[in-house]
Coordinates of C-alpha atoms in Angstrom, one line a residue:
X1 CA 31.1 53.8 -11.9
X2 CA 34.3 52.3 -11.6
X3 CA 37.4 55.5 -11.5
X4 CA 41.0 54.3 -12.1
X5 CA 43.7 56.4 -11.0
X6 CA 47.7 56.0 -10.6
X7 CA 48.8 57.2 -7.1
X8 CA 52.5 57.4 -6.6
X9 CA 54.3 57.0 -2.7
X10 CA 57.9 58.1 -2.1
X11 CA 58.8 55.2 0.5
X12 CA 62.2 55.3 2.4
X13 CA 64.2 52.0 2.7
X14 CA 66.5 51.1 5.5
X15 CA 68.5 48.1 5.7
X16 CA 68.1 45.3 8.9
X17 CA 71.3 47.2 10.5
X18 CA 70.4 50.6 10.0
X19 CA 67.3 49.8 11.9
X20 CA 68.9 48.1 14.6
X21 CA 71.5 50.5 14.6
X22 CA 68.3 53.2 15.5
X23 CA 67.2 50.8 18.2
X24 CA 70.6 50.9 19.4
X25 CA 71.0 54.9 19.5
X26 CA 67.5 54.7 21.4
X27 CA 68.5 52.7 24.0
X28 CA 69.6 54.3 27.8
X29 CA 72.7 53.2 29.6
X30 CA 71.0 49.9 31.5
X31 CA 69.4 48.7 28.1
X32 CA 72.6 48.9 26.4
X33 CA 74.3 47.2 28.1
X34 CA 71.9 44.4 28.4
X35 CA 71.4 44.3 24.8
X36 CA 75.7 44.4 24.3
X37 CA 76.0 41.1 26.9
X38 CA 72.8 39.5 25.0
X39 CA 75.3 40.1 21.5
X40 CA 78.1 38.4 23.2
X41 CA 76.6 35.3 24.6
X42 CA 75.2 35.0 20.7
X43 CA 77.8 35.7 18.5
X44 CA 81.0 33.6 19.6
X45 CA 83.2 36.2 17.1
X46 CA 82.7 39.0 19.3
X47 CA 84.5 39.2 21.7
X48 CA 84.7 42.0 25.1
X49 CA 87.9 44.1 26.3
X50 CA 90.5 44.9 24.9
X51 CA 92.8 42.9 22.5
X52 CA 96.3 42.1 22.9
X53 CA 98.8 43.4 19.8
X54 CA 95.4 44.6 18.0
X55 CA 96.1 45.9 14.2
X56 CA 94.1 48.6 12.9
X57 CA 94.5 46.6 9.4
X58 CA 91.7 44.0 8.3
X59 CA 93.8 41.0 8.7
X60 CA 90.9 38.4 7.1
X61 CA 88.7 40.4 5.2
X62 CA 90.5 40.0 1.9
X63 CA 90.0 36.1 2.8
X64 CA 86.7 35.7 3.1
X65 CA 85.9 38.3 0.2
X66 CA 87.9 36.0 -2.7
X67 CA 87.2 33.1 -1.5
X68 CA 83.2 32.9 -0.4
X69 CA 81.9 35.8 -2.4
X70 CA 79.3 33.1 -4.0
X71 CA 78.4 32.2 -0.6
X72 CA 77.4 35.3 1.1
X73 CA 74.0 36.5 1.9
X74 CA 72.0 39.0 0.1
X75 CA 69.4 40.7 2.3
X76 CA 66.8 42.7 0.5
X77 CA 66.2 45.9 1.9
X78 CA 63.2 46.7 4.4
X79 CA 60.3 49.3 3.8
X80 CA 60.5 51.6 6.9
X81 CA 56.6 51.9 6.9
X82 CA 56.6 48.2 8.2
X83 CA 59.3 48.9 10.9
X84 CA 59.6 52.4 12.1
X85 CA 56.2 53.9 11.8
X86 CA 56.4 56.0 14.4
X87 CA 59.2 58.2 12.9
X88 CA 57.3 59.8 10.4
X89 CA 56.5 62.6 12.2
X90 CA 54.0 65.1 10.6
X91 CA 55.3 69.0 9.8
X92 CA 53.5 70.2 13.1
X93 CA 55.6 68.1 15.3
X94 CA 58.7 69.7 14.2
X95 CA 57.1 73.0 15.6
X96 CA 55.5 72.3 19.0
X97 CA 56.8 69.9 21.6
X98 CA 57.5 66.9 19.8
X99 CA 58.7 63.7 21.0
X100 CA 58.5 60.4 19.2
X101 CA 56.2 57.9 20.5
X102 CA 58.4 55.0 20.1
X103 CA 60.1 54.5 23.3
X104 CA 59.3 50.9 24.1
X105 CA 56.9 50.5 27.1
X106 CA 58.7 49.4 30.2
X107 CA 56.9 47.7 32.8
X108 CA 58.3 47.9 37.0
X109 CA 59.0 44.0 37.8
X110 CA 57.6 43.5 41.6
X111 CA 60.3 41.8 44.2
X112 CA 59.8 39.0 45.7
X113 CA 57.8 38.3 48.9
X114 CA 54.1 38.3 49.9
X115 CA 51.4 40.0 48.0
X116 CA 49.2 42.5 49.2
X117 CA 46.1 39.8 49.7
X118 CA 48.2 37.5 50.8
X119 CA 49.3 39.9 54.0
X120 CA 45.9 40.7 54.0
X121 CA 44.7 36.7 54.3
X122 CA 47.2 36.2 56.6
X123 CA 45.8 38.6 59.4
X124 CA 42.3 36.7 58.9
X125 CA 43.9 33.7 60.4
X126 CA 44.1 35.8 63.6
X127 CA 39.9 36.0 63.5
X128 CA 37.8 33.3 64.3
X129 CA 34.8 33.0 61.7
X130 CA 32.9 30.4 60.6
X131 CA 33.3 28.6 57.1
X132 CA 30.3 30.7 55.6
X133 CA 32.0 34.1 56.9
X134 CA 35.6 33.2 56.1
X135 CA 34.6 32.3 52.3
X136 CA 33.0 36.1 52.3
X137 CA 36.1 37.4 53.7
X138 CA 38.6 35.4 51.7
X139 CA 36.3 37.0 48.7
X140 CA 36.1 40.3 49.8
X141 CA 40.0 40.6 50.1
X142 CA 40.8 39.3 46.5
X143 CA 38.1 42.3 45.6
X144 CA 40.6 44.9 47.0
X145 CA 42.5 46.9 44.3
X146 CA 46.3 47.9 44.5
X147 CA 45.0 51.2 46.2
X148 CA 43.6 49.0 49.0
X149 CA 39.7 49.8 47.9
X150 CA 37.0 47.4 47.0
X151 CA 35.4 49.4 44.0
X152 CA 32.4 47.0 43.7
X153 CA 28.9 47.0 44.8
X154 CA 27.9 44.7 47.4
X155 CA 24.9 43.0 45.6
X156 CA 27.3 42.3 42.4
X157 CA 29.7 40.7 44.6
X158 CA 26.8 38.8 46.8
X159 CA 25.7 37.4 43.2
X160 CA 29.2 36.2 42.3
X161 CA 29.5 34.4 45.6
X162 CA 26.2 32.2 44.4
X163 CA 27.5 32.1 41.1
X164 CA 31.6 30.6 41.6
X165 CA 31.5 29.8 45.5
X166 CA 28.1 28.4 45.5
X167 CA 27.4 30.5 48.8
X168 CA 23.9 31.8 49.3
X169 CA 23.8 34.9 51.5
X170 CA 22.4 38.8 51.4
X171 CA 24.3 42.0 51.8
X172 CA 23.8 42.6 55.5
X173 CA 25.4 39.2 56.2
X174 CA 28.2 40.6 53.6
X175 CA 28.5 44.1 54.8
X176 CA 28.9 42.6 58.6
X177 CA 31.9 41.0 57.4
X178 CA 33.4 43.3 55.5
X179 CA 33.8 45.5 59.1
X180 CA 36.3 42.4 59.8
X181 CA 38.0 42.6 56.9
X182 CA 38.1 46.8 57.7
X183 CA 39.6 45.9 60.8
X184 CA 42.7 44.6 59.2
X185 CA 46.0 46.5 58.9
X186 CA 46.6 48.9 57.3
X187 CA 43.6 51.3 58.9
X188 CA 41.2 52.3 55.8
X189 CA 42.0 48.7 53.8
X190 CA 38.6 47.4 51.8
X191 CA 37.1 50.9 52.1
X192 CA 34.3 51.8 49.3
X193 CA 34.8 55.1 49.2
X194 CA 37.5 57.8 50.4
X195 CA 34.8 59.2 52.7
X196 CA 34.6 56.0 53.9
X197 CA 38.5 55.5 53.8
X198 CA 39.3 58.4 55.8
X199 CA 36.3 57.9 58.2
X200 CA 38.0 53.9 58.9
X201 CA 41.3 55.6 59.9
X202 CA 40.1 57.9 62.2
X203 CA 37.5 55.6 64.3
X204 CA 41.0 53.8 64.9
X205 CA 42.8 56.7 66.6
X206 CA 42.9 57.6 70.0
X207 CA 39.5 59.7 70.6
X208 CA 39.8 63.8 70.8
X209 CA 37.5 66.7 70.0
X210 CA 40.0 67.2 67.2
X211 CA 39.3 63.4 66.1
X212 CA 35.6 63.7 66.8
X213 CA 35.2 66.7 64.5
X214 CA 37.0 65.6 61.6
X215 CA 34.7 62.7 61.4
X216 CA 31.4 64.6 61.7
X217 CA 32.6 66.7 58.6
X218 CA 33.6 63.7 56.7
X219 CA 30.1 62.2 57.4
X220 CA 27.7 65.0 56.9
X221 CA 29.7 67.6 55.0
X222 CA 32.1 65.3 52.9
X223 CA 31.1 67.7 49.7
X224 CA 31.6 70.5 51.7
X225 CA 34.9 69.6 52.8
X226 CA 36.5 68.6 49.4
X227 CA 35.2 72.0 47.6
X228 CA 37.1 73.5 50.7
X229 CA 33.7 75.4 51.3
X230 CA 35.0 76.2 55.2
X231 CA 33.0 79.1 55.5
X232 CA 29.8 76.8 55.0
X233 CA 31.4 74.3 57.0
X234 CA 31.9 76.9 60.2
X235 CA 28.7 77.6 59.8
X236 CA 26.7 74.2 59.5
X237 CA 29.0 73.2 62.1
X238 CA 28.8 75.5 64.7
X239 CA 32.5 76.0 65.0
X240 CA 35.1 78.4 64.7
X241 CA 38.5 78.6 62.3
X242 CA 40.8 77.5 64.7
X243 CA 38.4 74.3 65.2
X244 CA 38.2 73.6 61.7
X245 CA 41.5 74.1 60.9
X246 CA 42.4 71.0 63.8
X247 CA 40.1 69.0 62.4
X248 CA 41.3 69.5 58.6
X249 CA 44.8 69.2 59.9
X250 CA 43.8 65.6 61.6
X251 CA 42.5 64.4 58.3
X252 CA 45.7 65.9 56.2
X253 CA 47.6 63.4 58.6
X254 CA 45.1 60.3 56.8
X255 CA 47.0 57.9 54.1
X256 CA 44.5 58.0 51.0
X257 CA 45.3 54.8 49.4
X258 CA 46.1 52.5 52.5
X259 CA 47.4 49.7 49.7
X260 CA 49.8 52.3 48.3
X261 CA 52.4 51.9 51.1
X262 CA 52.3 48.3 51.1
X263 CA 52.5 47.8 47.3
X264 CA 55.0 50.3 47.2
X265 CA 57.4 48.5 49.0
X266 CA 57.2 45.3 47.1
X267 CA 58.3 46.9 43.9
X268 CA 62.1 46.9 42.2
X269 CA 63.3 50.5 43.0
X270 CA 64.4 51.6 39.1
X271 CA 67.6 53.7 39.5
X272 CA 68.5 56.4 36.4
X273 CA 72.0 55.8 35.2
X274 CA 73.0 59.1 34.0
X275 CA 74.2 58.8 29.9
X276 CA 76.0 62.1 30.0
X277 CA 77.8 64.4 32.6
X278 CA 77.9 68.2 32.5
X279 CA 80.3 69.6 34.6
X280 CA 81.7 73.4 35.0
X281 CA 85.7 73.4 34.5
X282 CA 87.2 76.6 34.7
X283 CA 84.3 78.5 33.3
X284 CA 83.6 76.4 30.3
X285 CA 81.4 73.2 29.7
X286 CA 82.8 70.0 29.8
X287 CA 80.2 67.1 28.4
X288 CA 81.8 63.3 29.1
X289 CA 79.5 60.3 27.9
X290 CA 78.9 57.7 30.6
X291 CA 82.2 55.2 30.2
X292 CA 79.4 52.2 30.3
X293 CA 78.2 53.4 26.7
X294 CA 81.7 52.7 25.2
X295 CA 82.5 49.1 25.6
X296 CA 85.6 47.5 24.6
X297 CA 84.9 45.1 22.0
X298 CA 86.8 43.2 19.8
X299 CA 86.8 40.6 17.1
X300 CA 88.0 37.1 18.3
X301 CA 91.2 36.2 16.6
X302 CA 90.5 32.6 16.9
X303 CA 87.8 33.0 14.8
X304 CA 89.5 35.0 12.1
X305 CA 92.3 32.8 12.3
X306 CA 89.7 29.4 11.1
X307 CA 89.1 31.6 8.4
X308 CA 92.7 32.2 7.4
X309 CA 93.0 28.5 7.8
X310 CA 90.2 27.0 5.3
X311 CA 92.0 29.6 2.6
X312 CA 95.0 28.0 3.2
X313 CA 93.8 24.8 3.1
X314 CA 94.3 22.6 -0.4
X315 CA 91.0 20.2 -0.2
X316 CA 88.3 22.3 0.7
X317 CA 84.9 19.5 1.3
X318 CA 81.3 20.8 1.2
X319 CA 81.5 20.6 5.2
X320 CA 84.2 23.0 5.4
X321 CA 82.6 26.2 2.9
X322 CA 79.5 25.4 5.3
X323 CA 81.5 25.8 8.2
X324 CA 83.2 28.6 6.4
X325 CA 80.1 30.4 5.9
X326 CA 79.1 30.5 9.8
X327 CA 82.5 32.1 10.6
X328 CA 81.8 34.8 7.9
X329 CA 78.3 35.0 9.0
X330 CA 79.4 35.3 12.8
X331 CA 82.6 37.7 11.9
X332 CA 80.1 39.9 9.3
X333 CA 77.9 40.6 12.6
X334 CA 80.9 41.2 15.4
X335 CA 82.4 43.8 12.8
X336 CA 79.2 45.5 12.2
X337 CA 78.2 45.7 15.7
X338 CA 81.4 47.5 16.6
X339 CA 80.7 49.5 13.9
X340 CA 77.2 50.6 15.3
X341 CA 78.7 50.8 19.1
X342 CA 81.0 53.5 17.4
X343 CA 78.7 55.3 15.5
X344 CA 76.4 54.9 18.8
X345 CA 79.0 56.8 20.6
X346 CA 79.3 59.2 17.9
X347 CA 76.0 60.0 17.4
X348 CA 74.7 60.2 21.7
X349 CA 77.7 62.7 21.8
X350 CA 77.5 65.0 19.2
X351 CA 73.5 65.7 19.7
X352 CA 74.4 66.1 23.4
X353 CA 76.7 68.4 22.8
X354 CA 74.2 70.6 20.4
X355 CA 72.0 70.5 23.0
X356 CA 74.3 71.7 25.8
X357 CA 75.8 74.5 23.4
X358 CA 72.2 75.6 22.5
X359 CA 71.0 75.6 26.4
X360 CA 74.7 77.1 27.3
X361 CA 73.1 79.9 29.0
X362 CA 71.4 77.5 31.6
X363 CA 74.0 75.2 32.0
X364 CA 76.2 77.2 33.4
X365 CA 74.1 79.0 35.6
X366 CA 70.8 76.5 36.6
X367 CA 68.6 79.0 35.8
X368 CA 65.6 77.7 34.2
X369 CA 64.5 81.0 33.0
X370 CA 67.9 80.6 31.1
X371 CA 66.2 78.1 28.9
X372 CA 65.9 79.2 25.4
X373 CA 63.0 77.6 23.8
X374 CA 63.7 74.5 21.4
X375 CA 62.1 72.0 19.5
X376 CA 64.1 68.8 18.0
X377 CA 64.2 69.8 14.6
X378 CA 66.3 72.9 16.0
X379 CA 69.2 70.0 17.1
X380 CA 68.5 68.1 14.0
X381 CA 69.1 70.8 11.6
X382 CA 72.5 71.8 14.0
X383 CA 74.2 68.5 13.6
X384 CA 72.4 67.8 10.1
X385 CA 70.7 64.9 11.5
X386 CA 66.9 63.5 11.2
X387 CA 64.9 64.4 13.6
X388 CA 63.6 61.1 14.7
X389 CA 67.1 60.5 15.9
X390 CA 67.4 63.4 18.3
X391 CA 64.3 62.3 19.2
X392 CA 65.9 58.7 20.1
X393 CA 68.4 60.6 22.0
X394 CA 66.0 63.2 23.4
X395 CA 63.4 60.6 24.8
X396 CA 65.4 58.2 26.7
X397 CA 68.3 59.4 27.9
X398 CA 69.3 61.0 30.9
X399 CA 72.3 64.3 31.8
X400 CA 74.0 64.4 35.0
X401 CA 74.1 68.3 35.6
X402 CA 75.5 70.1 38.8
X403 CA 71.8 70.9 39.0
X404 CA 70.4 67.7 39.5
X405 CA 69.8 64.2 37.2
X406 CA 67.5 65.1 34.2
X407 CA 65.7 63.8 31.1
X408 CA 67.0 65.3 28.1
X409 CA 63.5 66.1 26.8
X410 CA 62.6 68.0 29.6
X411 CA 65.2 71.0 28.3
X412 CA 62.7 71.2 25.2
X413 CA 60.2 73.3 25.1
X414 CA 57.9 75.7 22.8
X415 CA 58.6 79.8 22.1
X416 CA 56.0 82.6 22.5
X417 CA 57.0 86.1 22.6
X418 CA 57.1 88.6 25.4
X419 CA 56.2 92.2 25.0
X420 CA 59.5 92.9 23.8
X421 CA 59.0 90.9 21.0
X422 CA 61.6 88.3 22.1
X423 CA 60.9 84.6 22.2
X424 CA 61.2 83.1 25.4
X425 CA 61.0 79.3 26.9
X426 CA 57.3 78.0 27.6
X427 CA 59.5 76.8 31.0
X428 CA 60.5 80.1 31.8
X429 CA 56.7 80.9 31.9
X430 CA 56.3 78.2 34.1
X431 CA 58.6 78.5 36.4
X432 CA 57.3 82.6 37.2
X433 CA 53.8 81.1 37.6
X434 CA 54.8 78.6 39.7
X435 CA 57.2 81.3 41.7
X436 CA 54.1 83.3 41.8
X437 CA 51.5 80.7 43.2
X438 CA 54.2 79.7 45.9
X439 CA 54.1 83.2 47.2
X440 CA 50.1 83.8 47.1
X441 CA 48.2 84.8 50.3
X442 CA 47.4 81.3 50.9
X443 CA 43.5 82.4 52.9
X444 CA 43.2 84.2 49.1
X445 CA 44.3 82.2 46.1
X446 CA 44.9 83.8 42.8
X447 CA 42.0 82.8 40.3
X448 CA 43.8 82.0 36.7
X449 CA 42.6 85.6 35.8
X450 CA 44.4 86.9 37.8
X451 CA 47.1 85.0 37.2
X452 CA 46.9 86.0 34.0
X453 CA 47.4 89.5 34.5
X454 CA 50.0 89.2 36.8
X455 CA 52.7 87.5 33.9
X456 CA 51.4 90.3 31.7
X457 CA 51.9 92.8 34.2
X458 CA 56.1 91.1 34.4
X459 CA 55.9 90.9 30.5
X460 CA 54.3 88.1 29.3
X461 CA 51.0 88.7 27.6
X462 CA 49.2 85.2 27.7
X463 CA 45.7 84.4 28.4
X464 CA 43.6 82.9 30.7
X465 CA 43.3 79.6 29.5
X466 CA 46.9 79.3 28.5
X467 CA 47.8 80.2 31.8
X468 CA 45.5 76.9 33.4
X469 CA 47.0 74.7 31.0
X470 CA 50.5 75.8 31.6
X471 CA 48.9 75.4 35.7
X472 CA 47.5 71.8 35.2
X473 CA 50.9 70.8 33.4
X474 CA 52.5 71.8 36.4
X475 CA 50.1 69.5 38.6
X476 CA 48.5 73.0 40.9
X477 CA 45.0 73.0 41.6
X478 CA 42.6 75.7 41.0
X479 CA 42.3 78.5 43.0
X480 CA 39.5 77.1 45.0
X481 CA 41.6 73.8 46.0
X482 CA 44.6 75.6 47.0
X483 CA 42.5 77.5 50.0
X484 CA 43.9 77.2 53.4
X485 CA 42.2 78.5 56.7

């Protein structure tokens, strides 16, 4: 049975340069300015720095307005659903710790110079093996992962040397030279394991009780070991703390992912250009936006003046009002992008300065406990903004502080109320439990319950699973991980 049924939807239109003008406000310092040199290499009417005997007044726009209305573009307005998606943000992401999802996903370029494989390869050189051997090895080193492990087992990779190099062999001819390839630098490379990692690096150190030990508990009590079970291991072993606690200490010394370092180092170092400074003067706040965010731009008088000239020319040919049209075009876009810098400008500032006013308390002290909680929609509805904006601002930019370079969303944060009925900062939480693991009896860690009734014991009723998540957010281990002999 067939059901008709009108259904109405309230959609919001924005125009092309209110949408660019968003992914303009969205942009940090090192963007903007490669997006503002990418504007003036392609509009020829824009033009940078400042401009000699500038006028305030429009000195073409009346020209181009009487004399190509007939020629100027109409562009029809664009349905936000198709563009900005991600800013509709549901009611319960104005109450939690909302951020839009609609930064743009920036990958880290690598430098130039040799590869990880390639180092690796280049050490086999160094080894004398036979065709059959070097073919295993050459494939066993494109099989290592950025971590420097090969995650693979041996019979799949012993079938897809028959299958693309035609080479016929078994895994014991395979495993023999994989403890080649194991031999290269760094110590623990092409490992299958991190037991097996960890055992590599120590076989290649100078041999000491110390040495010996560690490697016997990696091989027989690797479970053991990683549980941090070291009253089981004193026992199965034989050995006493102090013992143990060498051994454990020789292995804490171990590099975990022995293609880390290497890879590491071949990758473009990303520096944060601060969009903002805070500084204290006198007692007061004093906010200053990042001089690279406010360009001089200008539009080029040479262009305006060919304007000026076709309306003061008497003959006016087909090629000229198509010529004229560019210029309009081209002048059109230089004038509205100084428009959007300014409003750019306008817009980084003033939600800055809400947020700095609203955090005021731990600006001018560095306190995070300072922190009052807040959610975007608390700036939004202070400078009468939407909130996907300040969430623009929020999620890409960074504040230069007398406490350190920071993310702007990182001073946001949820309420909850303490005893006192008073809403404090999720952070302020955090930072206490954090205070309070650092200072634990490090032989006797505090379990989460206990965690939990210390914070309500200082006034901050929460429970026990709020107090791991607030732990796992803060990247600590459980109790049992964070055990020292």
């Amino acid at each position: 049975m067939l059901k008709q049924h009108l259904q109405f939807k309230l959609s919001q239109k924005l125009s092309p340069q209110q949408i660019q003008l968003m992914k303009l406000i969205q942009l940090p310092t090192q963007a903007f300015e490669q997006r503002l040199k990418q504007e003036l290499e392609e509009n020829p009417a824009l033009e940078g720095g400042k401009e000699e005997n500038a006028t305030q007044e429009d000195e073409y726009g009346d020209i181009y307005e009487s004399e190509t209305d007939n020629d100027s573009i109409n562009t029809e307005d664009i349905n936000i659903d198709d563009y900005l998606s991600d800013d509709e943000i549901p009611d319960y992401r104005t109450k939690t710790s909302n951020y839009s999802v609609d930064d743009d996903e920036k990958s880290v370029p690598y430098a130039a110079g040799t590869s990880f494989n390639q180092y690796l390869l280049n050490q086999l050189n160094t080894v004398y093996l036979s065709d059959e051997e070097w073919t295993i090895a050459e494939f066993l080193v494109g099989s290592v992962d950025e971590s420097g492990y090969i995650r693979r087992p041996l019979s799949d990779i012993m079938d897809d040397l028959a299958f693309t190099q035609n080479i016929y062999t078994d895994e014991k001819t395979i495993e023999k030279v994989l403890g080649i390839v194991q031999e290269l630098d760094p110590p623990g490379v092409a490992a299958r394991s991190l037991e097996e990692c960890l055992i590599i690096q120590l076989k290649r150190k100078e041999p000491s009780p110390s040495i010996e030990l560690a490697i016997t508990v990696l091989e027989k009590s690797f479970e053991q070991f990683t549980k941090k079970h070291y009253k089981k291991l004193v026992q199965r072993h034989g050995i006493s703390e102090e013992e143990l606690k060498d051994a454990i200490s020789e292995i804490e010394k171990l590099n975990p992912k022995p293609g880390g370092s290497y890879s590491g180092n071949n990758r473009i170092v990303e520096h944060v250009v601060p969009d903002f400074s805070i500084r204290i003067v006198d007692g007061e706040l004093e906010l200053t936006l990042n001089g690279r965010n406010a360009p001089e731009l200008h539009v080029s008088r040479e262009y305006s003046n060919m304007l000026k000239g076709y309306k003061d020319s008497k003959n006016k040919s087909k090629s000229q009002k198509d010529t004229v049209l560019f210029i309009k075009q081209k002048l059109d876009a230089a004038k509205w992008f100084i428009d959007a810098i300014r409003q750019r400008q306008q817009t980084l500032y003033i939600t800055m300065n809400a947020i700095m006013q609203y955090q005021r308390e731990y600006f001018l002290t560095g306190d995070e406990r300072n922190l009052r909680p807040m959610i975007l929609k608390d700036i939004a509805d202070e400078i009468d903004m939407d909130v996907s904006t300040v969430s623009r601002v929020a999620n890409s930019k960074y504040v230069d502080t007398p406490y350190g370079t920071k993310l702007i969303k990182d001073y946001f944060s949820e309420s909850m109320k303490n005893e006192q009925g008073e809403d404090v900062s999720t952070k302020e939480i955090k930072k206490i439990l954090e205070t309070v693991i650092q200072n634990e009896e490090k032989k006797k860690p505090l379990t989460d319950d206990k965690l939990a009734k210390i914070l309500k014991e200082k006034g901050y009723p929460i429970a026990r699973r709020t107090v791991a998540k607030y732990r796992e957010q803060l990247g600590i281990s459980v109790a049992r991980l964070r055990k020292k002999i």
